[in-house]
Coordinates of C-alpha atoms in Angstrom, one line a residue:
X4 CA 108.6 -28.7 16.2
X5 CA 108.7 -28.1 12.5
X6 CA 107.1 -31.5 11.9
X7 CA 104.3 -30.6 14.3
X8 CA 103.8 -27.3 12.6
X9 CA 103.5 -29.0 9.2
X10 CA 101.0 -31.5 10.6
X11 CA 99.0 -28.6 12.0
X12 CA 99.0 -26.7 8.7
X13 CA 98.0 -29.9 6.8
X14 CA 95.2 -30.5 9.3
X15 CA 93.9 -27.0 9.0
X16 CA 93.9 -27.2 5.1
X17 CA 92.1 -30.5 5.3
X18 CA 89.5 -29.1 7.7
X19 CA 89.0 -26.0 5.5
X20 CA 88.6 -28.2 2.4
X21 CA 86.0 -30.3 4.1
X22 CA 84.0 -27.2 5.1
X23 CA 84.2 -25.9 1.5
X24 CA 83.0 -29.2 0.2
X25 CA 80.2 -29.4 2.7
X26 CA 79.1 -25.9 1.7
X27 CA 79.1 -26.9 -2.0
X28 CA 77.1 -30.0 -1.2
X29 CA 74.6 -28.0 0.8
X30 CA 74.3 -25.5 -2.1
X31 CA 73.7 -28.3 -4.7
X32 CA 71.1 -29.9 -2.4
X33 CA 69.2 -26.6 -2.2
X34 CA 69.4 -26.2 -6.0
X35 CA 68.1 -29.7 -6.5
X36 CA 65.2 -29.1 -4.0
X37 CA 64.3 -25.9 -5.9
X38 CA 64.3 -27.8 -9.2
X39 CA 62.1 -30.4 -7.7
X40 CA 59.7 -27.8 -6.3
X41 CA 59.6 -26.1 -9.7
X42 CA 58.9 -29.4 -11.5
X43 CA 56.0 -30.2 -9.1
X44 CA 54.5 -26.8 -9.6
X45 CA 54.8 -27.2 -13.4
X46 CA 53.0 -30.5 -13.2
X47 CA 50.2 -29.1 -11.0
X48 CA 49.6 -26.1 -13.2
X49 CA 50.0 -27.6 -16.7
X50 CA 49.1 -31.3 -16.1
X51 CA 45.3 -30.7 -15.9
X52 CA 44.9 -30.3 -19.7
X53 CA 42.9 -33.1 -21.3
X54 CA 44.2 -34.4 -24.6
X55 CA 43.1 -37.2 -26.9
X56 CA 45.3 -39.1 -29.3
X57 CA 44.2 -41.0 -32.4
X58 CA 45.5 -44.6 -32.3
X59 CA 45.1 -47.9 -34.1
X60 CA 43.9 -51.0 -32.3
X61 CA 43.6 -54.6 -33.4
X62 CA 40.7 -56.5 -31.9
X63 CA 38.6 -59.6 -32.3
X64 CA 35.2 -59.0 -33.8
X65 CA 33.8 -62.1 -32.1
X66 CA 34.9 -61.5 -28.5
X67 CA 35.4 -57.7 -28.9
X68 CA 38.7 -58.0 -27.2
X69 CA 41.9 -56.1 -28.0
X70 CA 44.0 -59.1 -28.3
X71 CA 47.4 -57.5 -29.1
X72 CA 48.4 -53.9 -28.5
X73 CA 49.5 -52.0 -31.6
X74 CA 52.5 -50.0 -30.7
X75 CA 54.9 -47.6 -32.6
X76 CA 57.2 -50.5 -33.4
X77 CA 54.4 -52.8 -34.7
X78 CA 54.9 -54.2 -38.2
X79 CA 53.0 -53.3 -41.3
X80 CA 52.5 -55.5 -44.4
X81 CA 54.9 -53.2 -46.3
X82 CA 57.8 -54.2 -43.9
X83 CA 58.0 -50.8 -42.1
X84 CA 56.8 -49.9 -38.6
X85 CA 53.7 -48.1 -37.4
X86 CA 55.9 -45.1 -36.5
X87 CA 56.5 -44.7 -40.3
X88 CA 52.8 -44.3 -40.8
X89 CA 51.6 -41.0 -39.1
X90 CA 48.4 -41.7 -37.3
X91 CA 47.7 -39.0 -34.7
X92 CA 46.2 -35.9 -36.2
X93 CA 45.5 -37.6 -39.5
X94 CA 41.8 -37.4 -40.1
X95 CA 41.8 -39.0 -43.5
X96 CA 41.7 -42.6 -42.2
X97 CA 44.5 -43.6 -44.5
X98 CA 47.9 -43.9 -42.9
X99 CA 50.4 -44.2 -45.8
X100 CA 54.0 -45.0 -45.3
X101 CA 56.4 -42.0 -45.2
X102 CA 59.5 -44.1 -46.3
X103 CA 60.9 -43.1 -49.7
X104 CA 59.9 -45.4 -52.5
X105 CA 57.4 -47.3 -50.4
X106 CA 54.0 -47.7 -52.1
X107 CA 52.1 -48.5 -48.9
X108 CA 48.8 -46.7 -49.0
X109 CA 47.6 -47.6 -45.5
X110 CA 49.0 -49.2 -42.4
X111 CA 48.1 -52.9 -42.4
X112 CA 48.9 -54.5 -39.0
X113 CA 50.8 -57.9 -39.1
X114 CA 51.1 -60.0 -35.9
X115 CA 54.8 -60.5 -35.0
X116 CA 56.7 -61.9 -32.1
X117 CA 60.5 -61.5 -32.2
X118 CA 61.8 -62.9 -35.5
X119 CA 58.5 -64.6 -36.2
X120 CA 56.0 -62.7 -38.3
X121 CA 52.6 -63.7 -39.7
X122 CA 52.5 -65.2 -43.2
X123 CA 49.8 -65.4 -45.7
X124 CA 47.9 -68.7 -46.5
X125 CA 50.0 -68.8 -49.7
X126 CA 53.1 -69.3 -47.5
X127 CA 54.6 -66.0 -48.6
X128 CA 55.6 -63.0 -46.4
X129 CA 53.6 -59.8 -46.0
X130 CA 56.3 -57.9 -47.9
X131 CA 55.7 -60.2 -50.9
X132 CA 52.2 -58.7 -51.2
X133 CA 51.1 -55.5 -52.8
X134 CA 50.8 -52.7 -50.2
X135 CA 49.2 -50.3 -52.6
X136 CA 45.9 -52.1 -53.0
X137 CA 43.3 -53.0 -50.4
X138 CA 43.3 -56.7 -51.2
X139 CA 47.1 -57.0 -51.0
X140 CA 47.5 -59.7 -53.7
X141 CA 50.7 -61.7 -53.8
X142 CA 53.4 -60.4 -56.1
X143 CA 55.4 -63.6 -56.2
X144 CA 55.7 -64.9 -59.7
X145 CA 53.4 -67.9 -60.3
X146 CA 51.4 -67.4 -57.1
X147 CA 47.6 -67.3 -57.5
X148 CA 46.9 -65.5 -54.2
X149 CA 44.5 -62.7 -54.8
X150 CA 44.7 -61.2 -51.3
X151 CA 46.5 -61.5 -48.0
X152 CA 44.8 -64.1 -45.7
X153 CA 46.2 -66.1 -42.9
X154 CA 45.2 -69.4 -41.3
X155 CA 46.7 -68.3 -38.0
X156 CA 44.5 -68.6 -34.9
X157 CA 44.8 -66.0 -32.1
X158 CA 45.1 -66.8 -28.4
X159 CA 41.4 -65.8 -28.0
X160 CA 40.7 -69.0 -30.1
X161 CA 39.3 -67.0 -33.0
X162 CA 41.0 -67.0 -36.5
X163 CA 43.0 -64.1 -37.9
X164 CA 40.1 -63.4 -40.4
X165 CA 37.8 -62.6 -37.4
X166 CA 40.0 -59.7 -36.3
X167 CA 39.8 -56.1 -37.4
X168 CA 42.0 -53.0 -37.4
X169 CA 40.2 -49.9 -36.0
X170 CA 41.1 -46.3 -35.5
X171 CA 40.0 -44.9 -32.2
X172 CA 40.7 -41.8 -30.0
X173 CA 42.2 -42.5 -26.6
X174 CA 42.6 -40.1 -23.7
X175 CA 46.2 -39.3 -22.9
X176 CA 47.1 -39.3 -19.3
X177 CA 48.1 -35.9 -18.0
X178 CA 51.5 -35.3 -16.2
X179 CA 49.6 -34.8 -12.9
X180 CA 47.9 -38.2 -13.3
X181 CA 51.2 -39.9 -14.2
X182 CA 52.9 -38.3 -11.2
X183 CA 50.2 -39.2 -8.7
X184 CA 50.1 -42.8 -10.0
X185 CA 53.8 -43.1 -9.7
X186 CA 54.4 -43.6 -13.4
X187 CA 57.1 -41.0 -13.7
X188 CA 60.1 -40.0 -11.6
X189 CA 60.2 -36.2 -11.3
X190 CA 64.0 -36.1 -11.0
X191 CA 64.8 -38.1 -14.1
X192 CA 61.8 -38.3 -16.4
X193 CA 60.4 -34.8 -16.5
X194 CA 62.7 -33.7 -19.3
X195 CA 61.5 -36.6 -21.5
X196 CA 57.9 -35.8 -20.6
X197 CA 58.2 -32.2 -21.6
X198 CA 59.6 -33.3 -24.9
X199 CA 56.5 -35.5 -25.5
X200 CA 58.3 -38.8 -25.1

């Protein structure tokens, strides 16, 4: 009889625990639904603003094609990344490097793939050339190179010399557009989007 009473009490406690857990789960579910609804409303109300961003593109002057996208991690002749050369909001047209002791006066895009990076016709690396002058002459002792130039040929079948770096303004997708096109997950990505990532 004592054993039966103990089993009954244990079963009652387990049942009550399950009910409490179920109530907590229901409460959490309602809170998550409320957050989701708030997020959607935020997107619908604030996602309609149109914004333009100033960016750098690298295109072929012959076929007028953007052969390689220039991203924040793209390399500059000075050895640093595009993210170290503030572009958006800079109306001067000169995007100097913000790294200490770097003399780079303007971002100069270098094609790179993994560990491979474009070299000059003189066989020296981009970082061996002067980033402070427009011609970017070679600084290696004994090298007669008067300016960075590469024999590399792009996949568009045109040489490196036929490509140009341009500054353009691109329309930034709104939160509403990204949401409707399935480019963001409301539950996990909204915080990053609000921070501007």
